[in-house]
Amino acid sequence: ASEVHTLSFIRRGRALGFSMAEIAELLKLWQNKQRASADVKQIALTHVADLDRRMAEMAAMRKTLTELAHCCAGDSRPDCPILSGLAQ
């Protein structure tokens, strides 16, 4: 593949959130015409599972922060449930 195609492949991989190590492995597979598509699929499915895990973690963080913000009066008083929650 030309350098332009390789760079485009890398850019698309990064846009999908693949690590550089994963992209390097995918590049090797892309360039290997004897590859098994099962190897490529396994990398993709492992990445999807990682994305699912990270999304669940972020949803939990969002829920906690939303609850803390809801408990905060947001006025001129010094007491703040957000800071109290962070200090626990």
Short mmCIF file of C-alpha atoms in Angstrom, two decimals:
data_model
loop_
_atom_site.label_atom_id
_atom_site.label_comp_id
_atom_site.label_asym_id
_atom_site.label_seq_id
_atom_site.Cartn_x
_atom_site.Cartn_y
_atom_site.Cartn_z
CA ALA A 1 0.00 0.00 0.00
CA SER A 2 1.15 3.52 -0.65
CA GLU A 3 2.22 5.79 2.17
CA VAL A 4 -0.92 7.87 1.65
CA HIS A 5 -3.13 4.79 2.07
CA THR A 6 -1.17 3.73 5.15
CA LEU A 7 -1.53 7.17 6.74
CA SER A 8 -5.23 7.18 5.92
CA PHE A 9 -5.57 3.71 7.51
CA ILE A 10 -3.82 4.97 10.66
CA ARG A 11 -6.01 8.09 10.79
CA ARG A 12 -9.19 6.03 10.48
CA GLY A 13 -7.97 3.64 13.16
CA ARG A 14 -7.26 6.52 15.54
CA ALA A 15 -10.70 8.01 14.79
CA LEU A 16 -12.21 4.69 15.94
CA GLY A 17 -10.19 4.85 19.14
CA PHE A 18 -7.71 2.07 18.43
CA SER A 19 -4.38 2.36 20.24
CA MET A 20 -1.21 2.68 18.18
CA ALA A 21 -0.32 -0.91 19.18
CA GLU A 22 -3.69 -2.13 17.89
CA ILE A 23 -3.26 -0.12 14.70
CA ALA A 24 0.22 -1.60 14.20
CA GLU A 25 -1.28 -5.10 14.51
CA LEU A 26 -4.12 -4.20 12.14
CA LEU A 27 -1.62 -2.76 9.65
CA LYS A 28 0.33 -6.04 9.69
CA LEU A 29 -2.88 -7.93 9.05
CA TRP A 30 -3.94 -5.48 6.32
CA GLN A 31 -0.62 -5.98 4.54
CA ASN A 32 -0.71 -9.78 4.95
CA LYS A 33 -2.85 -11.13 2.13
CA GLN A 34 -2.80 -14.58 3.81
CA ARG A 35 -4.44 -13.22 6.98
CA ALA A 36 -7.44 -14.80 8.62
CA SER A 37 -10.32 -12.37 8.94
CA ALA A 38 -11.01 -13.97 12.34
CA ASP A 39 -7.83 -12.29 13.64
CA VAL A 40 -9.06 -8.88 12.51
CA LYS A 41 -12.53 -9.51 13.93
CA GLN A 42 -11.08 -10.50 17.31
CA ILE A 43 -9.14 -7.22 17.54
CA ALA A 44 -12.27 -5.26 16.63
CA LEU A 45 -14.48 -7.11 19.13
CA THR A 46 -11.91 -6.72 21.90
CA HIS A 47 -11.87 -2.99 21.16
CA VAL A 48 -15.68 -2.84 21.24
CA ALA A 49 -15.65 -4.53 24.67
CA ASP A 50 -13.10 -1.97 25.88
CA LEU A 51 -15.27 0.88 24.56
CA ASP A 52 -18.30 -0.60 26.34
CA ARG A 53 -16.34 -0.80 29.60
CA ARG A 54 -15.12 2.79 29.29
CA MET A 55 -18.62 4.03 28.42
CA ALA A 56 -20.04 2.32 31.52
CA GLU A 57 -17.33 3.91 33.67
CA MET A 58 -18.06 7.33 32.19
CA ALA A 59 -21.83 6.89 32.70
CA ALA A 60 -21.20 6.09 36.38
CA MET A 61 -18.95 9.15 36.72
CA ARG A 62 -21.60 11.32 35.05
CA LYS A 63 -24.33 9.99 37.37
CA THR A 64 -22.25 10.66 40.49
CA LEU A 65 -21.28 14.15 39.38
CA THR A 66 -24.86 14.99 38.40
CA GLU A 67 -26.08 13.86 41.83
CA LEU A 68 -23.41 15.93 43.59
CA ALA A 69 -24.23 19.01 41.48
CA HIS A 70 -27.94 18.56 42.21
CA CYS A 71 -27.19 18.61 45.97
CA CYS A 72 -25.16 21.82 45.71
CA ALA A 73 -27.07 25.06 46.31
CA GLY A 74 -24.65 26.95 44.09
CA ASP A 75 -24.98 30.10 46.16
CA SER A 76 -22.61 32.23 48.24
CA ARG A 77 -22.44 29.79 51.16
CA PRO A 78 -19.11 27.98 51.58
CA ASP A 79 -20.55 24.49 52.13
CA CYS A 80 -20.44 22.48 48.92
CA PRO A 81 -21.55 18.85 48.53
CA ILE A 82 -19.43 18.55 45.38
CA LEU A 83 -16.23 19.29 47.30
CA SER A 84 -17.40 17.12 50.20
CA GLY A 85 -18.02 14.26 47.79
CA LEU A 86 -14.57 14.64 46.26
CA ALA A 87 -12.97 14.71 49.72
CA GLN A 88 -14.49 11.35 50.77
#
